[in-house]
Every structure is written in C-alpha cells, then in structure tokens.
Amino acid sequence: MQDLPPIDLSLVNKDEEAIYFSGNSLGLQPKMVKTYLEEELDKWAKMGVYGHSVGKRPWVIGDETISGLMSDIVGANEKEVALMNGLTVNLHLLLLSFFKPTPKRYKILLEAKAFPSDHYAIESQLQLHGLNIEKSMRIIKPREGEDTLRLKDILEVIENEGDSIAVILFSGLHFYTGQLFNIPAITKAGQAKGCFVGFDLAHAVGNVELHLHDWGVDFACWCSYKYLNTGAGGLAGAFVHEKHAYTIKPALVGWFGHELSTRFEMDNKLQLIPGVNGFRISNPPILLVCSLHASLEIFKQATMKALRRKSILLTGYLEYMIKHYFSQDKAESKKTVVNIITPSYIEERGCQLTLTFSIPIKYVIQELEKRGVVCDKREPDGIRVAPVPLYNSFHDVYKFINLLTSPARLLCPWNSPGKQETDDLMDNPDLVTQIPRGSETLVQVGHMPLVPWIPSLMERSTVGREPEHGPLKRGSHPKASAIHEP
C-alpha cells in the first residue's frame, strides 16, 4: 500500500494491502510474468536468431503456442482466434473486411457512449467509404431518465432498421455503466436481418463466460490488460467465426498471414491462412506473449466457470452492502446517497458496479485513494468499482464499505457495519450458510450480512475450488500465489 502515489500514510497502516478494485482498467501482475520475460531475454542474449525456432515459445510461432488457452476463455475453436496488435488496430482490420456498404445497406449500429476508440474507429471507417456520419452511424440511446439500454429497444431497432444496417458493433460489456449486453440475442436478431454482428469484448473477456462460436458471433476483438492481467498495452485478440474462413478475407495482408509451411520460400506468392490468422500482419511481439502466457495459465486452472460463480456472489455482496447503508432515506435528509447504475440482474452485468453519489465524486475518490482504495472515476459522474474474483475477496468488499462509512466521516455519520469476522468464499466455501426466511432463501458468508441466495450457484463442491498444482496453490487464494498486489 505504501507505494501508491495518492496514499496518506497518516491514515493507513503502510504494511497492509491496498483494496484494488481497478482490475477493469488494469489488472494486477501475474507472478510468472517476470520469469517468462527473463526466459526470453536470456534466450535472446545466448542464442540470438536461433530463438526464433527453439524453446517453449519459439518466436516465430510464439502467439500460436498460447492461442488455445485464449480460445477457451472466449468460447471459440483455436483456429478462430488470433493474438495480435492492439484492440483498435484489430477492430479496424476486421471492419475493413466486414463493413462493405451498399446504397441500401450502409449503416453501422452501436450503443450510445461507446468507448471512444470504438466510436472513432467507426467514424473513420464511414469516412473512408465516403459516407455521411450522421446518416450512417446509428446510435441507440437509453430511454429518457434511464442509464442502460433495454434489450427490447435494441432488438426493435434491429427489426425496424436492419435492412439498412451493414454491421452491428456493440460492446460486450459497457465500460461506463457495466451493463452486459445479451450477445446471443443481438447476434441472432442482427443476422436474421442480414447484418454482420461483432463485439468489442474489452470489458467482457476474463470477466464473464463467453461462447462466441456457439453464439454464432461473426467477429470480435478485445484487449488483454484489464481482466486478463497482461500489463499496459498487452497483446490483443481477434475472433472470426469459422463459417467465414474462406469467404471473408483481410483487406490488408502481411507476411505472417501467409501459411507457415511455405512462408520462408520467399516467392511472393501469397498462400493466405484461412480465417482470422490470415489477418495477422507482423511477427508476434514475444515479450508481450510472455505476460499473456503467464495470465492465461492461471485462467486455465481457475476456470471461467468457477471465477464467474464467485464473481456473482462477490459483486452481489457489494451491491447488498451499498444498498443497505447508502440507499435514500426520507428520515435522513442529510444522508449521503449512493446509487448503482449497473443493472441488478446478474445476467446483465459482470463484476463491475458503477456508482453515483449525492456529493461531488472528486471528493469521494480523493478520500478513498488516501486510504488505499484503488478504483476510478469516469465522466460524467461515476465511480467504477470492480471486485475481481481472481484476486479480490469478500473481506475487500467489507473493508471498502467500512471506509465509505467510518474514517473521518468520509460520507456519512450513521451506522457503520462494525468490526466483523469476514472470510473469503474462495478460501472457505464451507462458511456459506443457507438460511430460509419467509418465501426466499438468504445466504450468509461467515458472519457477514445476509445476501439473497442465487440458485444453482452455491454448490460447495465447485465454488472456488482450486487445482492442486500450478500457479494456484491449493488452500490459498489466487492473490497469494499467482498475482502481485500493491
């Protein structure tokens, strides 16, 4: 905690761990990253050019050695995934091939307030084709007074205007609101109207379970430095469904899109790799491959299914505590109110909750940062809090709520949760107790406040059970063995 720039050491114990709720912006460093980087640097120093063809990560196929690990996370066949470039570069490459406007079908459909890189990419693609942006960029906005989009409204636009839409490009999960869009429903509706359907999965990959192949998504792209923990500017990914392997080809090609078997014959007769790997232009950046390799190994052992189960409970606990202590109260006119704009339904969100406050958020974020809480604010008035199941615990959530209620009367002078024994479900699944109350069943973790029971997601035999070998040591939380914490 003491190394964090905004920390006020007069308010905290410098030896305690920070509360890191910013994995939706930049994930923490897997401990094996340094080892894998040193392996490749050592190979370069000792072998020079021979490093292209030897070792556990031969440089010429470094990306291919781990593409299978990535395909598991996004729910794809290995040949449907390529690891290359940055997210926006991949988005441009994909749009160049999938967006082929005609006089009748010339629009790109996207959600309001999409991430700026997506918005700019779409604008520039429309300009590249000489199209009028206002007429060709169809943006769906939430209803008046609402923060998130209703699926009904999205599908209605697709049904009514689909004949003029060439490409639907949505976020898998919205960066600001935290809304998880219904990818299979949007894909099915769009394709029924003859549209190509693609997704920016920057905030979805490593956060929620994905099944891109089974859902029939046409194309997708994502970064890896958020929930996949590869470091700033980490190697990005792209997906093209196998049904397009021989019909959709890259508009821009490079040497690494050529079949490996004849690549070094240098005859300048392109033998394009079918599918997404034909979109690769340059050789893989091996040092970026190293950090991605270290992270994907952890996900392979933790599994997205187990992480998602814990995430639902972890974010549900955070939601419960915020509503319990910070909901509007007519009897407390001076009470600080915290609203959650992220959907409450677990099918419509990942781990992130976006909060708005009845007091200036600049003050809130400053006071939290002084006390070792790492989260971020996003304009116009949101603070994003993301308890990541891979390395955050229920105790982190408890401490966060305590900081919102107690130190220096940061937000409010009324009831604080008080000091309680708290336990991390990933470490102690047997502390989960199901308690009937009237017509509903509640769940208690240790002695923490009760939260609603989520059917089928509380099987003790599967929640958070780590493998017995590898980066995640049995009996310990992943953060203690595989992830560096500030």
Short mmCIF file of C-alpha atoms in Angstrom, two decimals:
data_model
loop_
_atom_site.label_atom_id
_atom_site.label_comp_id
_atom_site.label_asym_id
_atom_site.label_seq_id
_atom_site.Cartn_x
_atom_site.Cartn_y
_atom_site.Cartn_z
CA MET A 1 0.00 0.00 0.00
CA GLN A 2 2.80 2.43 0.85
CA ASP A 3 3.92 2.61 -2.81
CA LEU A 4 0.64 4.01 -4.09
CA PRO A 5 1.12 7.67 -5.12
CA PRO A 6 -2.08 9.14 -3.55
CA ILE A 7 -1.72 7.33 -0.22
CA ASP A 8 -1.81 9.30 3.03
CA LEU A 9 0.34 7.29 5.44
CA SER A 10 -1.14 9.15 8.41
CA LEU A 11 -4.49 7.48 7.68
CA VAL A 12 -3.41 3.90 7.00
CA ASN A 13 -1.12 1.13 8.10
CA LYS A 14 1.56 1.15 5.41
CA ASP A 15 2.12 -2.60 5.74
CA GLU A 16 -1.47 -3.52 4.92
CA GLU A 17 -2.60 -4.45 1.43
CA ALA A 18 -4.46 -1.95 -0.71
CA ILE A 19 -8.02 -2.59 -1.80
CA TYR A 20 -7.56 -2.92 -5.55
CA PHE A 21 -10.89 -2.53 -7.33
CA SER A 22 -9.48 -1.30 -10.63
CA GLY A 23 -8.94 -4.58 -12.48
CA ASN A 24 -11.48 -3.36 -15.04
CA SER A 25 -8.91 -0.72 -16.01
CA LEU A 26 -5.59 -2.51 -15.45
CA GLY A 27 -5.26 -5.99 -14.00
CA LEU A 28 -2.59 -6.95 -11.49
CA GLN A 29 0.65 -8.62 -12.50
CA PRO A 30 0.87 -12.43 -12.52
CA LYS A 31 3.99 -13.51 -10.68
CA MET A 32 5.22 -15.68 -13.57
CA VAL A 33 5.45 -12.70 -15.92
CA LYS A 34 8.93 -11.80 -14.73
CA THR A 35 10.13 -15.39 -15.04
CA TYR A 36 8.81 -15.78 -18.59
CA LEU A 37 10.25 -12.44 -19.67
CA GLU A 38 13.63 -13.40 -18.27
CA GLU A 39 13.50 -16.71 -20.14
CA GLU A 40 13.09 -14.95 -23.47
CA LEU A 41 15.61 -12.24 -22.70
CA ASP A 42 18.10 -14.91 -21.67
CA LYS A 43 17.42 -16.89 -24.86
CA TRP A 44 17.96 -13.76 -26.94
CA ALA A 45 21.22 -12.99 -25.16
CA LYS A 46 22.57 -16.54 -25.51
CA MET A 47 21.14 -17.69 -28.85
CA GLY A 48 20.34 -14.63 -30.90
CA VAL A 49 18.47 -15.53 -34.08
CA TYR A 50 18.10 -19.19 -33.08
CA GLY A 51 15.45 -18.07 -30.60
CA HIS A 52 13.00 -17.94 -33.50
CA SER A 53 12.83 -21.72 -33.65
CA VAL A 54 13.70 -23.16 -30.22
CA GLY A 55 12.37 -23.12 -26.65
CA LYS A 56 8.89 -23.36 -25.16
CA ARG A 57 7.92 -20.20 -27.07
CA PRO A 58 9.71 -20.21 -30.45
CA TRP A 59 9.43 -16.59 -31.51
CA VAL A 60 8.10 -17.26 -34.98
CA ILE A 61 5.06 -19.05 -33.51
CA GLY A 62 5.02 -17.51 -30.04
CA ASP A 63 1.42 -16.39 -30.36
CA GLU A 64 0.25 -19.78 -31.60
CA THR A 65 1.70 -21.56 -28.57
CA ILE A 66 -0.91 -19.92 -26.33
CA SER A 67 -3.85 -19.30 -28.67
CA GLY A 68 -5.56 -22.44 -27.38
CA LEU A 69 -5.58 -21.02 -23.86
CA MET A 70 -7.26 -17.88 -25.13
CA SER A 71 -9.82 -19.74 -27.21
CA ASP A 72 -11.05 -21.49 -24.07
CA ILE A 73 -11.75 -18.14 -22.41
CA VAL A 74 -13.78 -16.72 -25.29
CA GLY A 75 -15.52 -19.97 -26.19
CA ALA A 76 -14.03 -20.46 -29.64
CA ASN A 77 -12.20 -23.02 -31.71
CA GLU A 78 -8.47 -22.44 -31.69
CA LYS A 79 -8.38 -21.54 -35.40
CA GLU A 80 -11.00 -18.85 -34.78
CA VAL A 81 -8.67 -16.82 -32.51
CA ALA A 82 -5.61 -14.74 -33.35
CA LEU A 83 -3.39 -12.90 -30.88
CA MET A 84 -2.06 -9.72 -32.46
CA ASN A 85 -1.80 -5.94 -32.33
CA GLY A 86 -3.91 -3.73 -30.06
CA LEU A 87 -7.69 -3.74 -29.81
CA THR A 88 -8.40 -0.75 -32.06
CA VAL A 89 -5.95 -1.93 -34.74
CA ASN A 90 -7.77 -5.26 -34.80
CA LEU A 91 -11.12 -3.51 -34.91
CA HIS A 92 -10.04 -1.54 -37.98
CA LEU A 93 -8.74 -4.67 -39.70
CA LEU A 94 -12.00 -6.51 -39.04
CA LEU A 95 -14.22 -3.62 -40.13
CA LEU A 96 -12.26 -3.28 -43.37
CA SER A 97 -13.37 -6.80 -44.21
CA PHE A 98 -16.85 -6.99 -42.70
CA PHE A 99 -18.12 -3.49 -43.47
CA LYS A 100 -18.88 -3.42 -47.19
CA PRO A 101 -21.57 -0.75 -47.55
CA THR A 102 -24.03 -0.69 -50.43
CA PRO A 103 -26.54 2.02 -51.40
CA LYS A 104 -29.24 0.19 -49.41
CA ARG A 105 -27.19 -1.29 -46.56
CA TYR A 106 -24.73 1.29 -45.31
CA LYS A 107 -25.20 1.83 -41.54
CA ILE A 108 -23.19 0.71 -38.53
CA LEU A 109 -25.27 0.24 -35.38
CA LEU A 110 -23.69 0.86 -31.95
CA GLU A 111 -24.69 1.77 -28.41
CA ALA A 112 -24.66 5.33 -27.10
CA LYS A 113 -21.49 6.44 -25.36
CA ALA A 114 -19.47 3.56 -26.69
CA PHE A 115 -15.82 3.62 -25.68
CA PRO A 116 -14.11 6.45 -27.62
CA SER A 117 -11.79 4.12 -29.55
CA ASP A 118 -14.80 2.24 -30.95
CA HIS A 119 -16.65 5.46 -31.73
CA TYR A 120 -13.64 6.94 -33.54
CA ALA A 121 -12.94 3.72 -35.42
CA ILE A 122 -16.49 3.61 -36.73
CA GLU A 123 -16.43 7.28 -37.68
CA SER A 124 -13.20 6.84 -39.61
CA GLN A 125 -14.45 3.69 -41.37
CA LEU A 126 -17.52 5.59 -42.54
CA GLN A 127 -15.37 8.46 -43.71
CA LEU A 128 -13.11 6.01 -45.53
CA HIS A 129 -16.12 4.92 -47.58
CA GLY A 130 -17.22 8.50 -48.20
CA LEU A 131 -20.38 8.12 -46.12
CA ASN A 132 -22.24 10.77 -44.14
CA ILE A 133 -21.56 10.04 -40.47
CA GLU A 134 -24.87 11.38 -39.16
CA LYS A 135 -26.87 9.23 -41.58
CA SER A 136 -24.70 6.11 -41.39
CA MET A 137 -23.77 5.94 -37.71
CA ARG A 138 -26.91 4.65 -35.97
CA ILE A 139 -26.59 5.13 -32.22
CA ILE A 140 -29.08 3.60 -29.78
CA LYS A 141 -29.63 5.64 -26.62
CA PRO A 142 -31.25 4.59 -23.34
CA ARG A 143 -34.77 5.76 -22.65
CA GLU A 144 -35.23 9.16 -21.05
CA GLY A 145 -34.23 9.00 -17.39
CA GLU A 146 -32.52 5.61 -17.72
CA ASP A 147 -28.81 4.81 -17.71
CA THR A 148 -28.75 1.48 -19.53
CA LEU A 149 -30.27 0.05 -22.69
CA ARG A 150 -33.22 -2.29 -22.73
CA LEU A 151 -32.77 -5.40 -24.87
CA LYS A 152 -36.29 -4.87 -26.21
CA ASP A 153 -35.28 -1.48 -27.60
CA ILE A 154 -32.11 -2.85 -29.22
CA LEU A 155 -33.99 -5.67 -30.92
CA GLU A 156 -36.72 -3.28 -32.05
CA VAL A 157 -34.20 -1.05 -33.82
CA ILE A 158 -32.62 -4.08 -35.47
CA GLU A 159 -36.01 -5.35 -36.64
CA ASN A 160 -37.19 -1.96 -37.93
CA GLU A 161 -33.95 -0.71 -39.48
CA GLY A 162 -31.96 -3.90 -40.05
CA ASP A 163 -32.35 -3.82 -43.83
CA SER A 164 -30.21 -0.66 -43.92
CA ILE A 165 -27.63 -1.85 -41.36
CA ALA A 166 -24.47 -3.49 -42.65
CA VAL A 167 -22.70 -4.09 -39.33
CA ILE A 168 -23.82 -4.17 -35.71
CA LEU A 169 -20.91 -3.39 -33.40
CA PHE A 170 -21.63 -3.40 -29.68
CA SER A 171 -19.55 -3.64 -26.55
CA GLY A 172 -19.88 -7.00 -24.89
CA LEU A 173 -19.98 -5.10 -21.60
CA HIS A 174 -20.24 -1.33 -21.43
CA PHE A 175 -17.16 0.30 -19.95
CA TYR A 176 -19.07 3.00 -18.06
CA THR A 177 -22.36 1.51 -16.93
CA GLY A 178 -21.08 -2.05 -16.52
CA GLN A 179 -24.06 -3.36 -18.49
CA LEU A 180 -23.52 -6.81 -20.01
CA PHE A 181 -25.32 -6.97 -23.32
CA ASN A 182 -27.18 -10.06 -24.46
CA ILE A 183 -24.67 -11.16 -27.08
CA PRO A 184 -26.54 -14.22 -28.40
CA ALA A 185 -29.86 -12.37 -28.70
CA ILE A 186 -28.32 -9.39 -30.51
CA THR A 187 -26.34 -11.71 -32.78
CA LYS A 188 -29.39 -13.77 -33.71
CA ALA A 189 -31.55 -10.72 -34.38
CA GLY A 190 -28.90 -8.97 -36.45
CA GLN A 191 -28.07 -11.96 -38.59
CA ALA A 192 -31.77 -12.61 -39.21
CA LYS A 193 -31.86 -9.18 -40.89
CA GLY A 194 -28.72 -9.88 -42.92
CA CYS A 195 -26.29 -7.87 -40.77
CA PHE A 196 -22.81 -8.88 -39.70
CA VAL A 197 -22.60 -8.75 -35.89
CA GLY A 198 -19.39 -8.03 -33.98
CA PHE A 199 -18.41 -7.14 -30.42
CA ASP A 200 -15.70 -5.25 -28.57
CA LEU A 201 -15.07 -7.57 -25.63
CA ALA A 202 -12.54 -5.40 -23.78
CA HIS A 203 -14.60 -5.43 -20.56
CA ALA A 204 -16.13 -8.87 -21.05
CA VAL A 205 -13.16 -11.16 -21.69
CA GLY A 206 -11.89 -12.68 -18.45
CA ASN A 207 -14.90 -11.16 -16.67
CA VAL A 208 -17.87 -13.22 -17.86
CA GLU A 209 -18.29 -16.53 -19.62
CA LEU A 210 -18.28 -16.25 -23.40
CA HIS A 211 -19.32 -18.73 -26.10
CA LEU A 212 -18.54 -16.89 -29.31
CA HIS A 213 -18.55 -19.94 -31.56
CA ASP A 214 -21.79 -21.40 -30.25
CA TRP A 215 -23.48 -18.00 -30.32
CA GLY A 216 -22.51 -17.59 -33.96
CA VAL A 217 -20.89 -14.18 -33.49
CA ASP A 218 -19.34 -13.04 -36.78
CA PHE A 219 -16.31 -11.25 -35.37
CA ALA A 220 -14.96 -9.83 -32.12
CA CYS A 221 -11.86 -8.22 -30.67
CA TRP A 222 -10.53 -7.48 -27.21
CA CYS A 223 -7.59 -6.16 -25.25
CA SER A 224 -5.83 -8.17 -22.54
CA TYR A 225 -4.61 -5.67 -19.97
CA LYS A 226 -7.84 -5.44 -17.96
CA TYR A 227 -9.26 -8.69 -16.59
CA LEU A 228 -6.59 -10.74 -18.39
CA ASN A 229 -3.77 -9.02 -16.45
CA THR A 230 -1.12 -8.64 -19.18
CA GLY A 231 0.06 -5.11 -18.42
CA ALA A 232 -0.47 -1.80 -20.20
CA GLY A 233 -0.58 -2.23 -23.97
CA GLY A 234 -0.74 -6.02 -23.72
CA LEU A 235 -1.26 -8.23 -26.75
CA ALA A 236 -4.84 -8.06 -28.05
CA GLY A 237 -7.05 -10.74 -29.57
CA ALA A 238 -9.40 -11.16 -32.50
CA PHE A 239 -12.09 -13.69 -33.40
CA VAL A 240 -13.63 -14.56 -36.75
CA HIS A 241 -16.18 -17.37 -36.84
CA GLU A 242 -15.07 -20.40 -38.83
CA LYS A 243 -18.08 -20.04 -41.14
CA HIS A 244 -16.28 -17.07 -42.67
CA ALA A 245 -12.88 -18.76 -43.00
CA TYR A 246 -12.98 -18.93 -46.81
CA THR A 247 -15.33 -16.07 -47.61
CA ILE A 248 -14.15 -13.13 -45.50
CA LYS A 249 -10.57 -12.18 -46.26
CA PRO A 250 -8.34 -9.43 -44.87
CA ALA A 251 -8.25 -6.18 -46.80
CA LEU A 252 -4.67 -5.62 -45.69
CA VAL A 253 -2.25 -8.55 -45.65
CA GLY A 254 1.24 -9.15 -44.36
CA TRP A 255 3.88 -11.85 -44.26
CA PHE A 256 2.51 -13.53 -41.15
CA GLY A 257 -0.84 -14.08 -42.80
CA HIS A 258 0.95 -16.46 -45.17
CA GLU A 259 0.92 -20.22 -44.43
CA LEU A 260 3.87 -21.14 -42.21
CA SER A 261 4.76 -24.19 -44.32
CA THR A 262 5.76 -22.01 -47.29
CA ARG A 263 6.32 -18.66 -45.59
CA PHE A 264 10.09 -18.83 -45.85
CA GLU A 265 10.20 -19.78 -49.52
CA MET A 266 10.04 -16.05 -50.22
CA ASP A 267 8.42 -16.48 -53.65
CA ASN A 268 5.94 -13.63 -53.05
CA LYS A 269 3.02 -15.89 -53.97
CA LEU A 270 0.58 -15.40 -51.14
CA GLN A 271 -0.86 -18.54 -49.57
CA LEU A 272 -3.28 -16.91 -47.19
CA ILE A 273 -4.12 -18.72 -43.97
CA PRO A 274 -7.90 -19.24 -43.88
CA GLY A 275 -9.81 -17.44 -41.16
CA VAL A 276 -8.64 -14.96 -38.59
CA ASN A 277 -4.99 -15.98 -38.66
CA GLY A 278 -4.80 -14.69 -42.20
CA PHE A 279 -5.40 -11.24 -40.68
CA ARG A 280 -2.03 -11.35 -38.92
CA ILE A 281 0.36 -8.88 -40.48
CA SER A 282 3.57 -8.97 -38.45
CA ASN A 283 5.53 -11.38 -36.30
CA PRO A 284 4.31 -11.76 -32.72
CA PRO A 285 5.88 -9.48 -30.07
CA ILE A 286 7.37 -12.20 -27.89
CA LEU A 287 7.75 -10.09 -24.76
CA LEU A 288 4.02 -9.33 -24.85
CA VAL A 289 3.33 -13.02 -25.44
CA CYS A 290 5.14 -13.76 -22.17
CA SER A 291 2.81 -11.74 -19.95
CA LEU A 292 -0.26 -13.10 -21.71
CA HIS A 293 1.07 -16.65 -21.31
CA ALA A 294 1.54 -16.17 -17.57
CA SER A 295 -2.01 -14.90 -17.18
CA LEU A 296 -3.75 -17.48 -19.35
CA GLU A 297 -2.17 -20.31 -17.40
CA ILE A 298 -3.88 -19.02 -14.27
CA PHE A 299 -7.24 -18.83 -16.01
CA LYS A 300 -6.84 -22.36 -17.30
CA GLN A 301 -6.53 -23.66 -13.75
CA ALA A 302 -9.03 -21.33 -12.05
CA THR A 303 -11.59 -21.75 -14.91
CA MET A 304 -14.01 -19.06 -16.00
CA LYS A 305 -16.95 -21.04 -14.65
CA ALA A 306 -15.62 -21.03 -11.07
CA LEU A 307 -14.48 -17.40 -11.30
CA ARG A 308 -17.87 -16.31 -12.59
CA ARG A 309 -19.63 -18.12 -9.76
CA LYS A 310 -17.53 -16.33 -7.20
CA SER A 311 -17.93 -13.04 -9.07
CA ILE A 312 -21.72 -13.20 -8.90
CA LEU A 313 -21.58 -13.61 -5.14
CA LEU A 314 -18.81 -11.07 -4.62
CA THR A 315 -20.47 -8.29 -6.62
CA GLY A 316 -23.83 -9.27 -5.14
CA TYR A 317 -22.39 -8.75 -1.66
CA LEU A 318 -21.04 -5.34 -2.67
CA GLU A 319 -24.43 -4.38 -4.11
CA TYR A 320 -26.23 -5.53 -0.97
CA MET A 321 -23.94 -3.55 1.35
CA ILE A 322 -24.20 -0.37 -0.71
CA LYS A 323 -27.98 -0.55 -0.81
CA HIS A 324 -28.14 -1.39 2.88
CA TYR A 325 -26.04 1.57 4.05
CA PHE A 326 -26.41 4.17 1.32
CA SER A 327 -29.94 3.99 -0.08
CA GLN A 328 -32.06 7.11 0.07
CA ASP A 329 -33.80 7.59 3.42
CA LYS A 330 -36.51 10.23 3.84
CA ALA A 331 -35.83 10.33 7.57
CA GLU A 332 -32.18 11.20 6.94
CA SER A 333 -32.30 14.26 4.71
CA LYS A 334 -28.55 14.89 5.04
CA LYS A 335 -27.61 11.30 4.37
CA THR A 336 -25.18 10.73 1.52
CA VAL A 337 -26.88 8.60 -1.09
CA VAL A 338 -25.08 6.17 -3.38
CA ASN A 339 -26.89 4.94 -6.48
CA ILE A 340 -25.88 1.95 -8.58
CA ILE A 341 -26.44 2.49 -12.29
CA THR A 342 -25.24 -1.01 -13.25
CA PRO A 343 -28.12 -3.47 -13.78
CA SER A 344 -29.11 -5.60 -10.78
CA TYR A 345 -29.78 -8.76 -12.77
CA ILE A 346 -26.70 -10.97 -12.73
CA GLU A 347 -27.24 -11.84 -16.41
CA GLU A 348 -26.82 -8.16 -17.26
CA ARG A 349 -23.53 -7.35 -15.54
CA GLY A 350 -20.05 -8.62 -14.82
CA CYS A 351 -18.09 -7.82 -11.68
CA GLN A 352 -18.14 -4.02 -12.04
CA LEU A 353 -20.61 -1.71 -10.34
CA THR A 354 -20.74 1.94 -11.36
CA LEU A 355 -21.73 4.22 -8.50
CA THR A 356 -23.02 7.77 -8.43
CA PHE A 357 -23.05 9.91 -5.29
CA SER A 358 -25.13 12.73 -3.90
CA ILE A 359 -21.89 14.58 -3.11
CA PRO A 360 -19.09 15.53 -5.54
CA ILE A 361 -17.25 12.40 -6.67
CA LYS A 362 -13.95 14.27 -6.82
CA TYR A 363 -14.03 14.45 -3.04
CA VAL A 364 -15.06 10.82 -2.69
CA ILE A 365 -12.31 9.45 -4.93
CA GLN A 366 -9.64 11.58 -3.25
CA GLU A 367 -10.57 10.35 0.20
CA LEU A 368 -10.71 6.74 -0.94
CA GLU A 369 -7.32 6.96 -2.61
CA LYS A 370 -5.77 8.45 0.51
CA ARG A 371 -6.88 5.31 2.33
CA GLY A 372 -5.52 2.78 -0.15
CA VAL A 373 -8.63 2.12 -2.21
CA VAL A 374 -7.84 1.88 -5.92
CA CYS A 375 -10.85 2.50 -8.16
CA ASP A 376 -11.52 5.13 -10.80
CA LYS A 377 -13.92 7.88 -11.74
CA ARG A 378 -15.35 8.26 -15.19
CA GLU A 379 -17.14 11.28 -16.58
CA PRO A 380 -19.74 12.49 -16.13
CA ASP A 381 -20.27 11.38 -12.53
CA GLY A 382 -19.44 7.71 -12.00
CA ILE A 383 -17.02 5.80 -9.80
CA ARG A 384 -16.33 2.31 -11.13
CA VAL A 385 -15.74 -0.38 -8.52
CA ALA A 386 -14.71 -3.81 -9.79
CA PRO A 387 -14.14 -6.62 -7.29
CA VAL A 388 -12.28 -9.11 -9.49
CA PRO A 389 -12.87 -12.70 -8.38
CA LEU A 390 -9.36 -13.81 -9.29
CA TYR A 391 -7.72 -11.72 -6.58
CA ASN A 392 -10.37 -9.79 -4.63
CA SER A 393 -12.17 -11.16 -1.58
CA PHE A 394 -15.34 -10.61 0.42
CA HIS A 395 -13.10 -9.05 3.05
CA ASP A 396 -12.01 -6.44 0.48
CA VAL A 397 -15.65 -5.53 -0.06
CA TYR A 398 -16.28 -5.35 3.66
CA LYS A 399 -13.28 -3.05 4.19
CA PHE A 400 -14.37 -0.86 1.29
CA ILE A 401 -17.82 -0.37 2.81
CA ASN A 402 -16.22 0.35 6.16
CA LEU A 403 -14.11 3.07 4.56
CA LEU A 404 -17.18 4.61 3.00
CA THR A 405 -18.90 4.80 6.36
CA SER A 406 -16.33 5.45 9.06
CA PRO A 407 -12.96 7.21 8.61
CA ALA A 408 -13.17 10.95 9.10
CA ARG A 409 -16.93 10.64 8.47
CA LEU A 410 -15.97 10.30 4.85
CA LEU A 411 -19.53 10.04 3.62
CA CYS A 412 -21.92 9.63 6.50
CA PRO A 413 -22.15 9.77 10.28
CA TRP A 414 -24.58 6.90 10.77
CA ASN A 415 -24.28 3.17 11.29
CA SER A 416 -21.04 1.57 10.25
CA PRO A 417 -21.00 -2.19 9.67
CA GLY A 418 -18.74 -2.53 12.71
CA LYS A 419 -15.87 -4.93 13.01
CA GLN A 420 -16.80 -8.43 11.93
CA GLU A 421 -15.03 -11.61 11.13
CA THR A 422 -15.00 -11.88 7.32
CA ASP A 423 -13.92 -14.75 5.18
CA ASP A 424 -13.18 -15.18 1.52
CA LEU A 425 -15.51 -17.67 -0.13
CA MET A 426 -12.76 -18.84 -2.47
CA ASP A 427 -10.77 -19.95 0.55
CA ASN A 428 -13.60 -21.07 2.81
CA PRO A 429 -16.63 -22.31 0.84
CA ASP A 430 -17.83 -24.26 3.89
CA LEU A 431 -18.60 -20.99 5.66
CA VAL A 432 -21.54 -20.47 3.32
CA THR A 433 -24.85 -21.00 5.12
CA GLN A 434 -28.29 -21.06 3.51
CA ILE A 435 -30.97 -19.53 5.74
CA PRO A 436 -34.70 -19.75 4.92
CA ARG A 437 -36.60 -16.52 5.51
CA GLY A 438 -40.23 -16.47 4.50
CA SER A 439 -40.54 -17.17 0.80
CA GLU A 440 -36.88 -16.59 -0.01
CA THR A 441 -33.58 -18.13 0.94
CA LEU A 442 -30.69 -15.97 2.08
CA VAL A 443 -27.00 -16.74 2.17
CA GLN A 444 -24.58 -15.89 4.93
CA VAL A 445 -20.81 -15.94 4.41
CA GLY A 446 -19.13 -16.23 7.78
CA HIS A 447 -20.78 -13.59 9.97
CA MET A 448 -21.28 -11.03 7.20
CA PRO A 449 -24.73 -9.57 6.46
CA LEU A 450 -27.17 -11.84 4.66
CA VAL A 451 -27.43 -11.72 0.88
CA PRO A 452 -30.04 -13.34 -1.38
CA TRP A 453 -29.33 -16.92 -2.42
CA ILE A 454 -28.64 -17.44 -6.11
CA PRO A 455 -29.97 -20.86 -7.14
CA SER A 456 -27.50 -23.32 -8.70
CA LEU A 457 -24.55 -21.05 -7.97
CA MET A 458 -23.84 -22.10 -4.41
CA GLU A 459 -22.77 -25.72 -4.79
CA ARG A 460 -19.98 -26.03 -2.28
CA SER A 461 -18.23 -28.70 -4.28
CA THR A 462 -17.48 -26.35 -7.18
CA VAL A 463 -17.30 -22.77 -5.91
CA GLY A 464 -13.72 -21.59 -5.88
CA ARG A 465 -12.02 -24.99 -5.65
CA GLU A 466 -8.52 -24.51 -6.99
CA PRO A 467 -6.45 -27.22 -8.67
CA GLU A 468 -3.80 -28.98 -6.66
CA HIS A 469 -0.86 -27.85 -8.77
CA GLY A 470 0.46 -24.91 -10.74
CA PRO A 471 0.26 -21.17 -10.06
CA LEU A 472 -2.79 -21.51 -7.81
CA LYS A 473 -1.70 -23.41 -4.73
CA ARG A 474 -4.39 -25.47 -3.08
CA GLY A 475 -5.76 -23.92 0.07
CA SER A 476 -4.67 -20.39 -0.82
CA HIS A 477 -6.37 -17.53 -2.60
CA PRO A 478 -5.00 -16.81 -6.09
CA LYS A 479 -3.80 -13.39 -4.95
CA ALA A 480 -1.41 -15.01 -2.51
CA SER A 481 0.30 -17.24 -5.03
CA ALA A 482 -0.11 -16.03 -8.60
CA ILE A 483 -0.77 -12.27 -8.59
CA HIS A 484 1.35 -9.39 -7.32
CA GLU A 485 -0.65 -6.99 -5.15
CA PRO A 486 0.12 -3.35 -4.39
#
